[in-house]
Coordinates of C-alpha atoms in Angstrom, one line a residue:
M1 CA 69.1 122.7 81.1
R2 CA 69.2 126.1 82.8
L3 CA 73.0 125.6 83.5
S4 CA 73.5 125.0 79.8
T5 CA 71.4 127.8 78.4
G6 CA 72.0 130.5 81.1
F7 CA 73.9 132.6 78.5
W8 CA 70.7 133.0 76.5
S9 CA 69.2 135.1 79.2
F10 CA 72.3 137.2 79.8
K11 CA 73.0 138.0 76.1
T12 CA 69.3 138.9 75.5
F13 CA 69.5 141.2 78.5
A14 CA 72.8 142.7 77.4
A15 CA 71.5 143.2 73.8
A16 CA 68.4 145.1 75.0
L17 CA 70.6 147.4 77.1
E18 CA 73.0 147.9 74.2
L19 CA 70.1 149.1 72.1
S20 CA 68.8 151.4 74.9
L21 CA 65.4 149.6 74.8
F22 CA 64.5 150.3 78.4
T23 CA 65.6 153.9 78.2
R24 CA 63.3 154.4 75.1
L25 CA 60.4 152.9 77.1
A26 CA 60.9 155.1 80.2
E27 CA 58.2 157.2 81.8
G28 CA 55.4 154.8 81.0
R29 CA 55.9 154.6 77.3
T30 CA 54.8 151.5 75.4
M31 CA 55.8 150.3 71.9
S32 CA 54.6 147.5 69.7
A33 CA 57.0 145.2 67.8
T34 CA 56.4 147.3 64.7
E35 CA 57.3 150.5 66.5
V36 CA 60.4 149.0 68.1
S37 CA 61.4 147.7 64.7
A38 CA 61.2 151.2 63.2
E39 CA 62.7 153.1 66.1
L40 CA 65.7 150.7 66.7
G41 CA 66.2 150.0 63.0
L42 CA 65.7 146.2 63.4
P43 CA 63.8 143.9 61.1
H44 CA 60.4 143.0 62.5
R45 CA 61.2 139.4 63.4
P46 CA 64.1 140.2 65.7
A47 CA 62.2 143.1 67.3
D48 CA 59.3 140.7 68.1
L49 CA 61.6 138.1 69.5
L50 CA 63.5 140.5 71.7
L51 CA 60.3 142.0 73.2
A52 CA 58.9 138.6 74.0
A53 CA 62.2 137.4 75.5
C54 CA 62.5 140.5 77.7
A55 CA 59.0 140.1 78.9
S56 CA 59.7 136.5 79.8
L57 CA 62.6 137.7 81.9
G58 CA 60.4 140.1 83.9
L59 CA 62.0 143.2 82.3
L60 CA 59.0 144.2 80.1
E61 CA 55.3 143.8 80.5
K62 CA 52.5 143.7 77.9
R63 CA 50.1 146.6 77.9
G64 CA 47.5 146.3 75.2
D65 CA 49.2 145.8 71.9
G66 CA 52.6 147.2 73.2
Y67 CA 55.3 146.5 75.7
G68 CA 56.5 148.8 78.6
N69 CA 59.1 148.6 81.3
T70 CA 58.3 146.8 84.5
A71 CA 59.0 148.7 87.8
L72 CA 62.3 146.8 88.0
A73 CA 63.5 148.0 84.6
E74 CA 62.2 151.5 85.2
M75 CA 64.3 151.9 88.3
F76 CA 67.5 150.1 87.3
L77 CA 67.7 150.0 83.5
V78 CA 66.9 153.5 82.4
E79 CA 70.1 155.5 81.6
G80 CA 70.6 158.5 83.9
R81 CA 68.6 157.1 86.8
P82 CA 70.4 157.1 90.3
Y83 CA 70.6 153.4 90.5
Y84 CA 71.3 152.6 86.9
F85 CA 72.6 149.0 86.6
G86 CA 73.5 149.0 83.0
G87 CA 77.2 149.7 83.7
F88 CA 77.5 146.4 85.4
V89 CA 75.8 144.5 82.6
R90 CA 77.9 146.2 80.0
Y91 CA 81.1 145.5 81.9
C92 CA 80.2 141.8 82.1
D93 CA 79.3 141.7 78.4
K94 CA 82.3 143.6 77.1
R95 CA 85.1 142.4 79.5
E96 CA 84.1 139.3 81.4
Y97 CA 82.1 137.4 78.9
P98 CA 85.0 137.1 76.4
A99 CA 87.4 136.3 79.3
W100 CA 85.2 133.5 80.5
D101 CA 85.3 131.9 77.0
R102 CA 89.0 131.1 78.0
V103 CA 88.2 129.8 81.5
V104 CA 89.8 126.4 80.7
E105 CA 93.0 128.3 79.8
A106 CA 92.8 130.1 83.2
L107 CA 92.3 126.8 85.0
R108 CA 95.4 125.3 83.3
T109 CA 97.7 128.2 83.7
D110 CA 96.5 129.9 86.9
K111 CA 96.6 133.2 85.1
P112 CA 93.9 135.8 84.4
T113 CA 92.3 136.0 81.0
A114 CA 90.4 139.3 81.4
W115 CA 93.7 141.3 81.1
D116 CA 97.3 140.6 80.2
P117 CA 99.5 140.4 83.3
E118 CA 102.6 140.6 81.0
A119 CA 101.5 144.0 79.7
Q120 CA 99.7 145.5 82.8
D121 CA 100.7 145.7 86.4
S122 CA 97.1 145.5 87.6
P123 CA 93.6 144.9 86.2
F124 CA 92.8 148.4 87.7
A125 CA 95.4 150.3 85.6
A126 CA 94.2 153.4 83.9
E127 CA 95.3 152.6 80.4
D128 CA 91.9 151.5 79.1
S129 CA 89.7 154.5 80.0
Q130 CA 86.5 153.1 78.5
M131 CA 86.8 149.8 80.3
L132 CA 87.7 151.6 83.5
Q133 CA 84.6 153.7 83.3
L134 CA 82.5 150.6 82.7
F135 CA 84.1 149.0 85.7
W136 CA 83.5 151.9 88.1
D137 CA 79.9 152.4 86.8
A138 CA 79.3 148.7 87.5
M139 CA 80.9 148.8 91.0
H140 CA 79.1 152.0 92.0
C141 CA 75.7 150.5 91.5
I142 CA 76.5 147.2 93.2
S143 CA 78.3 149.0 96.1
T144 CA 75.4 151.4 96.7
F145 CA 73.0 148.7 97.5
T146 CA 75.5 146.6 99.4
A147 CA 76.3 149.7 101.5
R148 CA 72.6 150.2 102.2
A149 CA 72.3 146.6 103.4
L150 CA 75.4 147.0 105.6
G151 CA 74.1 150.2 107.1
E152 CA 70.9 148.4 108.2
V153 CA 72.7 145.6 110.1
Y154 CA 75.6 147.5 111.6
D155 CA 75.3 150.8 113.5
F156 CA 77.7 153.4 112.1
G157 CA 76.2 156.0 114.4
K158 CA 78.7 155.1 117.1
H159 CA 81.6 156.0 114.7
A160 CA 82.9 159.5 113.8
R161 CA 85.1 158.8 110.7
L162 CA 85.2 156.0 108.2
L163 CA 88.2 155.0 106.1
D164 CA 87.2 153.1 102.9
V165 CA 90.3 151.3 101.7
G166 CA 90.2 150.8 98.0
G167 CA 86.9 152.7 98.1
G168 CA 86.6 153.2 94.4
S169 CA 83.9 155.6 93.3
G170 CA 82.9 156.3 96.9
A171 CA 79.6 154.5 96.9
F172 CA 79.9 153.1 100.4
P173 CA 80.8 156.4 102.1
I174 CA 78.1 158.2 100.1
E175 CA 75.4 155.8 101.1
L176 CA 76.5 155.4 104.7
C177 CA 76.9 159.2 105.2
R178 CA 73.5 159.7 103.8
H179 CA 72.1 157.3 106.4
Y180 CA 74.3 158.5 109.3
P181 CA 74.3 162.3 109.4
N182 CA 77.2 162.5 112.0
L183 CA 79.5 160.2 110.0
S184 CA 82.3 161.5 107.8
A185 CA 84.6 159.5 105.6
T186 CA 87.7 159.2 103.5
V187 CA 88.1 157.2 100.3
Y188 CA 91.6 155.9 99.9
D189 CA 92.5 154.7 96.4
L190 CA 94.7 155.2 93.4
P191 CA 95.0 158.8 92.1
H192 CA 92.9 158.2 88.9
V193 CA 90.2 156.5 90.9
C194 CA 90.1 159.3 93.5
S195 CA 89.1 161.7 90.6
I196 CA 86.2 159.5 89.9
A197 CA 85.2 159.4 93.5
D198 CA 85.5 163.2 93.8
S199 CA 83.0 163.6 91.0
K200 CA 80.5 161.2 92.5
I201 CA 80.9 162.7 96.0
A202 CA 80.3 166.2 94.6
G203 CA 77.3 165.0 92.7
A204 CA 75.9 163.6 96.0
G205 CA 76.4 167.0 97.7
L206 CA 78.8 165.4 100.3
S207 CA 82.1 167.1 99.5
G208 CA 82.1 168.6 103.0
R209 CA 81.9 165.2 104.7
I210 CA 83.7 162.9 102.4
T211 CA 87.3 163.4 101.2
T212 CA 89.7 161.4 99.1
V213 CA 93.3 160.4 99.8
A214 CA 95.4 159.2 96.8
G215 CA 97.6 156.2 97.5
D216 CA 98.3 152.6 96.8
F217 CA 97.2 150.2 99.6
L218 CA 99.4 147.5 98.1
C219 CA 102.6 149.6 98.2
D220 CA 102.0 152.1 101.0
T221 CA 103.3 150.8 104.3
E222 CA 100.8 152.7 106.4
L223 CA 97.1 153.5 106.0
P224 CA 95.8 157.0 106.6
T225 CA 95.1 157.6 110.3
G226 CA 92.5 159.4 112.3
H227 CA 89.6 157.0 111.6
D228 CA 87.7 154.9 114.1
V229 CA 86.4 152.4 111.6
I230 CA 88.1 150.9 108.5
L231 CA 86.3 149.2 105.7
Y232 CA 87.6 146.6 103.3
S233 CA 84.6 146.1 100.9
M234 CA 85.0 143.7 98.0
I235 CA 88.8 144.1 98.3
M236 CA 90.1 140.9 99.8
H237 CA 88.7 138.6 97.2
D238 CA 91.1 140.3 94.7
W239 CA 94.3 139.2 96.6
G240 CA 96.0 136.2 98.1
E241 CA 96.2 135.4 101.8
D242 CA 99.6 137.0 102.5
T243 CA 98.4 140.4 101.1
N244 CA 95.1 140.2 103.0
R245 CA 96.9 139.5 106.3
E246 CA 99.2 142.5 105.7
L247 CA 96.1 144.7 105.0
L248 CA 94.6 143.7 108.3
A249 CA 97.9 144.3 110.1
R250 CA 98.0 147.8 108.6
A251 CA 94.4 148.4 109.7
Y252 CA 95.4 147.4 113.3
E253 CA 98.3 149.9 113.3
A254 CA 96.1 152.7 111.8
L255 CA 93.3 152.3 114.3
A256 CA 93.2 153.7 117.8
P257 CA 92.3 151.3 120.6
G258 CA 88.6 150.5 120.4
G259 CA 88.6 151.1 116.6
V260 CA 86.8 148.7 114.3
V261 CA 87.7 146.9 111.0
I262 CA 85.0 145.6 108.8
I263 CA 85.4 143.0 106.0
S264 CA 82.5 143.0 103.5
E265 CA 82.5 140.1 101.1
L266 CA 80.7 137.2 99.5
V267 CA 81.8 134.7 102.1
L268 CA 82.1 131.0 101.6
N269 CA 80.8 128.6 104.2
A270 CA 83.3 126.6 106.4
E271 CA 83.0 123.5 104.1
R272 CA 83.7 125.6 101.0
T273 CA 80.6 124.2 99.3
G274 CA 78.7 127.5 98.8
P275 CA 76.8 129.6 98.6
A276 CA 76.9 129.7 94.8
E277 CA 77.3 133.5 94.6
A278 CA 80.5 133.3 96.6
A279 CA 81.9 130.2 95.0
L280 CA 81.2 131.5 91.4
M281 CA 82.7 134.9 92.3
G282 CA 85.8 132.9 93.2
M283 CA 85.8 131.4 89.7
N284 CA 85.5 135.0 88.4
M285 CA 88.6 135.9 90.4
L286 CA 90.4 133.2 88.5
I287 CA 89.9 135.0 85.2
E288 CA 90.3 138.5 86.7
T289 CA 93.2 138.3 89.2
R290 CA 96.6 136.7 89.8
A291 CA 95.9 135.4 93.3
G292 CA 92.3 136.4 94.2
K293 CA 89.7 134.0 95.5
N294 CA 86.7 134.0 97.8
Y295 CA 87.4 133.0 101.3
S296 CA 85.4 131.4 104.1
E297 CA 84.3 133.0 107.3
T298 CA 86.7 130.7 109.2
E299 CA 89.7 132.1 107.2
Y300 CA 88.7 135.7 107.8
V301 CA 88.2 135.1 111.6
T302 CA 91.6 133.4 111.8
W303 CA 93.3 136.3 110.1
L304 CA 91.7 138.8 112.4
Q305 CA 92.7 136.8 115.4
D306 CA 96.2 136.6 114.2
A307 CA 96.2 140.4 113.6
K308 CA 95.3 140.8 117.3
F309 CA 91.7 141.9 116.8
C310 CA 89.2 140.8 119.4
D311 CA 85.4 140.7 119.8
I312 CA 85.2 139.2 116.3
R313 CA 81.7 138.6 115.0
T314 CA 79.8 138.1 111.7
L315 CA 76.7 139.9 110.6
P316 CA 74.9 138.2 107.6
F317 CA 72.8 140.1 105.1
V318 CA 71.7 139.8 101.5
A319 CA 73.1 142.2 98.9
A320 CA 74.6 142.1 95.4
G321 CA 78.2 142.6 96.5
A322 CA 78.3 140.8 99.8
N323 CA 76.4 138.3 102.0
G324 CA 77.8 139.5 105.2
V325 CA 80.6 141.3 107.1
I326 CA 83.2 140.0 109.6
I327 CA 84.0 142.6 112.2
G328 CA 87.0 142.9 114.5
V329 CA 87.9 145.4 117.3
K330 CA 91.3 146.7 118.2
E331 CA 91.7 145.8 121.8
R332 CA 91.8 148.6 124.3
P333 CA 94.6 148.6 126.9
I334 CA 92.0 148.3 129.6
N335 CA 91.0 144.9 128.2
Q336 CA 94.6 143.8 128.3
V337 CA 94.8 144.8 132.0
A338 CA 91.6 143.0 132.8
R339 CA 92.8 139.9 131.1
E340 CA 96.2 140.0 132.9
L341 CA 94.2 140.2 136.2
G342 CA 92.5 136.9 135.3
M343 CA 89.0 138.3 134.7
S344 CA 86.7 136.3 132.6
H345 CA 85.4 138.0 129.4
E346 CA 82.0 138.6 131.1
T347 CA 83.6 140.1 134.2
Q348 CA 85.9 142.3 132.0
R349 CA 82.9 143.7 130.1
N350 CA 80.9 144.4 133.4
W351 CA 83.8 146.2 135.0
V352 CA 84.7 148.2 131.9
H353 CA 81.0 149.3 131.6
A354 CA 80.8 150.1 135.3
A355 CA 84.1 152.1 135.3
E356 CA 83.1 154.0 132.1
R357 CA 80.0 155.2 133.9
Q358 CA 82.2 156.7 136.6
T359 CA 84.6 158.3 134.2
G360 CA 82.0 160.1 132.1
P361 CA 80.5 159.7 128.7
G362 CA 82.8 161.8 126.5
S363 CA 85.1 160.6 123.8
A364 CA 88.1 161.8 121.8
A365 CA 86.0 161.8 118.7
S366 CA 83.4 164.1 120.2
G367 CA 85.9 166.4 121.8
S368 CA 84.1 166.5 125.2
G369 CA 84.5 164.8 128.5
F370 CA 87.2 162.2 128.9
S371 CA 89.2 160.9 125.9
V372 CA 89.4 157.2 125.2
A373 CA 92.9 157.2 126.6
D374 CA 91.7 159.0 129.8
K375 CA 89.0 156.4 130.2
D376 CA 91.4 153.6 129.8
A377 CA 93.9 155.0 132.3
E378 CA 91.1 155.6 134.9
I379 CA 89.5 152.2 134.3
A380 CA 92.9 150.5 134.6
R381 CA 93.5 152.2 137.9
L382 CA 90.1 151.1 139.2
L383 CA 90.7 147.5 138.1
R384 CA 94.1 147.4 139.7
E385 CA 92.5 148.6 142.9
V386 CA 90.0 145.8 142.6
A387 CA 92.9 143.4 142.2
E388 CA 94.6 144.8 145.2
L389 CA 91.4 144.5 147.3
R390 CA 91.0 140.9 146.0
Q391 CA 94.6 140.1 147.1
E392 CA 94.0 141.7 150.5
K393 CA 90.8 139.8 150.9
E394 CA 92.6 136.6 150.1
I395 CA 95.4 137.4 152.6
L396 CA 92.7 138.0 155.3
R397 CA 90.9 134.8 154.4
T398 CA 94.2 132.8 154.7
A399 CA 95.0 134.5 158.0
A400 CA 91.5 133.8 159.4
A401 CA 91.8 130.2 158.4
Y402 CA 95.2 130.0 160.1
F403 CA 94.0 131.5 163.4
A404 CA 90.9 129.4 163.4
K405 CA 93.1 126.3 163.1
E406 CA 95.4 127.5 165.9
M407 CA 92.4 128.1 168.2
D408 CA 91.1 124.6 167.6
R409 CA 94.3 123.3 169.0

């Protein structure tokens, strides 16, 4: 039954937002059905039904003879609040809801229904300014809370500069730079999107730490360099496998050894049976994109391995825009040397840590002490000395065994 009538809840929610009901009830105000009828210009019966329905959804609460916002509605549904969620609701109502009405058409043709691929190059084109504004309002709210969740499970304090590829309105860099005071960032996106990001960044008071670079990550053959962590957040579900593999290859080339790439997405399980949020987002990609879909952790890990990233791991979390991140590290030359010398992964890590302690704590990012390249060169020298000592030890062991055997004769 809930599957069949789920749209009742959404359309009630969207209608209340369209009428600015929650904004009118801000700051603890309450209104009766009669007052709502008069203020919104609705007949009494619809006003009464709308209030009861919103209360049943946990958006309003009864106070005496009137209704007021719940804490949830007060924080997220009042226009002008920092975490206003209405943009996303309006975007779904005005753009995605009509497109989903043609989902069978999308299934049969494998073409998006939310926009016309014959008339537009991309769903993110700037022709429809009103829909574009709705989209970025929607994404900014979702991305802000997703960035906050990411910042709680992954330590960006060890990084100096973040590149947010397709960073949109700048929500991820804004939230992460707020949380990590030594982090700076670059938003890399289309020119008309960068202007939106510049405005959001200025509004957050972070223009000195977050910059924008205009470009097209689908067409540009190289990503901006000079960053030690690259983020693809809610990007890869928009595109097919070949495009995503190319994006990871470009990230590998743009990063210095030891740099990190982070993929933040609603990730499917290995069996591709859920979770529902990821699977249904995949259906939404059917009506929104030419080739997008939601991928499994197994697929992302394989792509990262094929792109030569190492130390791949997954960090799960709960957020509106993602249920986890898959992280890869660009291998440092020292790891390559250690592997060539036949060291196990555990031995490699122990020797690298020990040698780093000898070469000093500085980094290229901090501008003090040894650079990463200096460290790698010194560590490689130490490891090769170890290899030579091992070889000499093996020669001595062989000689000792030979002489012992001769003496026994």
